[in-house]
């Protein structure tokens, strides 16, 4: 069975992410992890947090054409070393919103929703490195 939805609904789905992420008492967090993404949504990750981005508040503008795009944020200092494989979006109170695939900007693009850049480039993040959020976008179903 294939479900088709209107662009209006696709935009509403994206805007719901913004509403949920901004529901906490402050700005949402996007935590970049190494390791294997949990098999079940909302399960505590077992990998290391490489970078913890404090997102803009609001986290994004209105979705357009079924695409949600996070607003620009400041760079952060990596707390651990590793290769980013997934990210977890939480509101400021730590409430789980979504987990997303992630990669470095120097890695092959396999459709990951989150892309991060290391100051000076490279194939992995070193503890203490400056990390930037290159992009965080979600395309709602039925593109």
mmCIF file of C-alpha atoms in Angstrom:
data_model
loop_
_atom_site.group_PDB
_atom_site.id
_atom_site.type_symbol
_atom_site.label_atom_id
_atom_site.label_comp_id
_atom_site.label_asym_id
_atom_site.label_seq_id
_atom_site.Cartn_x
_atom_site.Cartn_y
_atom_site.Cartn_z
ATOM 1 C CA UNK A 1 0.000 0.000 0.000
ATOM 2 C CA UNK A 2 1.251 3.473 -0.837
ATOM 3 C CA UNK A 3 0.059 6.496 1.086
ATOM 4 C CA UNK A 4 0.258 9.837 -0.617
ATOM 5 C CA UNK A 5 0.004 13.083 1.306
ATOM 6 C CA UNK A 6 -0.327 16.704 0.299
ATOM 7 C CA UNK A 7 2.469 19.232 0.536
ATOM 8 C CA UNK A 8 0.398 20.985 3.208
ATOM 9 C CA UNK A 9 0.540 17.845 5.368
ATOM 10 C CA UNK A 10 4.228 17.302 4.619
ATOM 11 C CA UNK A 11 4.971 20.863 5.771
ATOM 12 C CA UNK A 12 2.820 20.352 8.886
ATOM 13 C CA UNK A 13 4.851 17.244 9.751
ATOM 14 C CA UNK A 14 8.081 19.229 9.477
ATOM 15 C CA UNK A 15 6.645 22.092 11.509
ATOM 16 C CA UNK A 16 5.601 19.587 14.204
ATOM 17 C CA UNK A 17 9.306 18.738 14.645
ATOM 18 C CA UNK A 18 9.981 22.411 15.319
ATOM 19 C CA UNK A 19 7.107 22.608 17.804
ATOM 20 C CA UNK A 20 8.296 19.530 19.704
ATOM 21 C CA UNK A 21 11.973 20.538 19.690
ATOM 22 C CA UNK A 22 11.123 24.017 20.956
ATOM 23 C CA UNK A 23 8.781 22.690 23.690
ATOM 24 C CA UNK A 24 11.495 22.555 26.363
ATOM 25 C CA UNK A 25 12.407 25.418 28.677
ATOM 26 C CA UNK A 26 15.311 26.534 26.419
ATOM 27 C CA UNK A 27 16.847 25.647 23.040
ATOM 28 C CA UNK A 28 16.876 22.071 21.718
ATOM 29 C CA UNK A 29 20.037 19.948 21.487
ATOM 30 C CA UNK A 30 21.339 17.940 18.538
ATOM 31 C CA UNK A 31 23.850 15.407 19.840
ATOM 32 C CA UNK A 32 26.222 13.787 17.360
ATOM 33 C CA UNK A 33 27.246 10.206 18.233
ATOM 34 C CA UNK A 34 29.712 7.574 17.094
ATOM 35 C CA UNK A 35 28.821 3.889 17.115
ATOM 36 C CA UNK A 36 25.668 2.082 16.075
ATOM 37 C CA UNK A 37 22.336 3.847 16.044
ATOM 38 C CA UNK A 38 19.957 2.140 18.494
ATOM 39 C CA UNK A 39 17.622 -0.377 16.860
ATOM 40 C CA UNK A 40 14.615 1.105 18.666
ATOM 41 C CA UNK A 41 13.705 4.783 18.580
ATOM 42 C CA UNK A 42 14.241 6.607 21.840
ATOM 43 C CA UNK A 43 16.568 3.916 23.228
ATOM 44 C CA UNK A 44 19.589 5.323 25.059
ATOM 45 C CA UNK A 45 22.556 5.431 22.649
ATOM 46 C CA UNK A 46 25.615 3.350 23.495
ATOM 47 C CA UNK A 47 28.120 5.373 21.459
ATOM 48 C CA UNK A 48 30.084 8.433 22.560
ATOM 49 C CA UNK A 49 28.702 11.958 22.208
ATOM 50 C CA UNK A 50 31.148 13.623 19.843
ATOM 51 C CA UNK A 51 29.458 17.024 19.720
ATOM 52 C CA UNK A 52 26.442 18.604 21.415
ATOM 53 C CA UNK A 53 24.958 21.457 19.409
ATOM 54 C CA UNK A 54 22.667 23.880 21.212
ATOM 55 C CA UNK A 55 20.216 24.691 18.478
ATOM 56 C CA UNK A 56 18.650 28.036 17.584
ATOM 57 C CA UNK A 57 15.377 28.870 19.351
ATOM 58 C CA UNK A 58 13.235 28.468 17.331
ATOM 59 C CA UNK A 59 15.129 25.534 15.860
ATOM 60 C CA UNK A 60 13.864 26.102 12.310
ATOM 61 C CA UNK A 61 11.672 28.281 10.176
ATOM 62 C CA UNK A 62 8.560 26.977 8.466
ATOM 63 C CA UNK A 63 8.955 23.836 6.379
ATOM 64 C CA UNK A 64 8.718 24.325 2.621
ATOM 65 C CA UNK A 65 7.973 21.755 -0.080
ATOM 66 C CA UNK A 66 7.941 19.100 2.650
ATOM 67 C CA UNK A 67 11.497 19.868 3.766
ATOM 68 C CA UNK A 68 12.441 20.831 7.333
ATOM 69 C CA UNK A 69 15.769 22.654 7.692
ATOM 70 C CA UNK A 70 17.415 23.525 11.007
ATOM 71 C CA UNK A 71 18.626 27.090 11.498
ATOM 72 C CA UNK A 72 22.358 27.820 11.628
ATOM 73 C CA UNK A 73 24.112 27.315 14.971
ATOM 74 C CA UNK A 74 27.505 28.061 16.488
ATOM 75 C CA UNK A 75 30.409 25.632 16.262
ATOM 76 C CA UNK A 76 31.213 23.483 19.300
ATOM 77 C CA UNK A 77 34.251 21.736 20.739
ATOM 78 C CA UNK A 78 34.200 17.950 20.397
ATOM 79 C CA UNK A 79 34.062 16.169 23.733
ATOM 80 C CA UNK A 80 35.169 12.786 22.388
ATOM 81 C CA UNK A 81 36.953 11.340 19.365
ATOM 82 C CA UNK A 82 35.277 9.228 16.705
ATOM 83 C CA UNK A 83 33.402 9.073 13.422
ATOM 84 C CA UNK A 84 29.850 10.471 13.469
ATOM 85 C CA UNK A 85 27.203 7.916 12.536
ATOM 86 C CA UNK A 86 23.965 9.240 13.981
ATOM 87 C CA UNK A 87 22.438 12.178 15.844
ATOM 88 C CA UNK A 88 19.719 12.498 18.461
ATOM 89 C CA UNK A 89 17.433 15.530 18.576
ATOM 90 C CA UNK A 90 16.097 16.375 22.044
ATOM 91 C CA UNK A 91 14.269 19.345 23.468
ATOM 92 C CA UNK A 92 16.132 21.296 26.161
ATOM 93 C CA UNK A 93 14.586 19.124 28.872
ATOM 94 C CA UNK A 94 16.091 15.970 27.319
ATOM 95 C CA UNK A 95 12.856 14.697 25.760
ATOM 96 C CA UNK A 96 13.597 12.524 22.714
ATOM 97 C CA UNK A 97 12.316 13.894 19.390
ATOM 98 C CA UNK A 98 14.130 11.864 16.711
ATOM 99 C CA UNK A 99 17.304 10.055 15.792
ATOM 100 C CA UNK A 100 18.905 10.748 12.448
ATOM 101 C CA UNK A 101 21.755 9.422 10.333
ATOM 102 C CA UNK A 102 24.886 11.598 10.391
ATOM 103 C CA UNK A 103 28.206 11.855 8.563
ATOM 104 C CA UNK A 104 31.221 14.076 8.153
ATOM 105 C CA UNK A 105 31.191 16.478 5.225
ATOM 106 C CA UNK A 106 34.271 14.655 3.859
ATOM 107 C CA UNK A 107 32.466 11.282 3.769
ATOM 108 C CA UNK A 108 30.372 9.888 0.920
ATOM 109 C CA UNK A 109 26.821 11.245 0.871
ATOM 110 C CA UNK A 110 24.427 8.360 1.457
ATOM 111 C CA UNK A 111 21.408 10.543 2.191
ATOM 112 C CA UNK A 112 22.263 11.291 5.826
ATOM 113 C CA UNK A 113 20.056 13.968 7.401
ATOM 114 C CA UNK A 114 22.856 15.551 9.460
ATOM 115 C CA UNK A 115 26.237 16.618 8.090
ATOM 116 C CA UNK A 116 29.053 17.967 10.278
ATOM 117 C CA UNK A 117 32.373 19.563 9.389
ATOM 118 C CA UNK A 118 35.656 19.383 11.322
ATOM 119 C CA UNK A 119 37.896 22.424 11.391
ATOM 120 C CA UNK A 120 40.851 21.462 9.196
ATOM 121 C CA UNK A 121 38.997 18.530 7.555
ATOM 122 C CA UNK A 122 39.758 14.871 8.112
ATOM 123 C CA UNK A 123 37.979 11.541 8.327
ATOM 124 C CA UNK A 124 37.253 11.495 12.061
ATOM 125 C CA UNK A 125 36.671 13.945 14.891
ATOM 126 C CA UNK A 126 39.419 14.393 17.487
ATOM 127 C CA UNK A 127 38.526 15.312 21.066
ATOM 128 C CA UNK A 128 38.911 19.081 21.359
ATOM 129 C CA UNK A 129 38.392 19.708 17.623
ATOM 130 C CA UNK A 130 36.075 22.477 16.456
ATOM 131 C CA UNK A 131 32.961 20.935 14.896
ATOM 132 C CA UNK A 132 30.369 22.785 12.803
ATOM 133 C CA UNK A 133 26.886 21.722 11.813
ATOM 134 C CA UNK A 134 26.973 21.875 8.010
ATOM 135 C CA UNK A 135 23.315 20.921 7.617
ATOM 136 C CA UNK A 136 20.380 19.260 9.320
ATOM 137 C CA UNK A 137 17.466 18.643 6.975
ATOM 138 C CA UNK A 138 14.572 16.210 6.913
ATOM 139 C CA UNK A 139 12.471 15.457 3.861
ATOM 140 C CA UNK A 140 8.972 14.446 4.890
ATOM 141 C CA UNK A 141 7.443 11.336 3.307
ATOM 142 C CA UNK A 142 6.048 11.314 -0.208
ATOM 143 C CA UNK A 143 8.550 13.704 -1.789
#
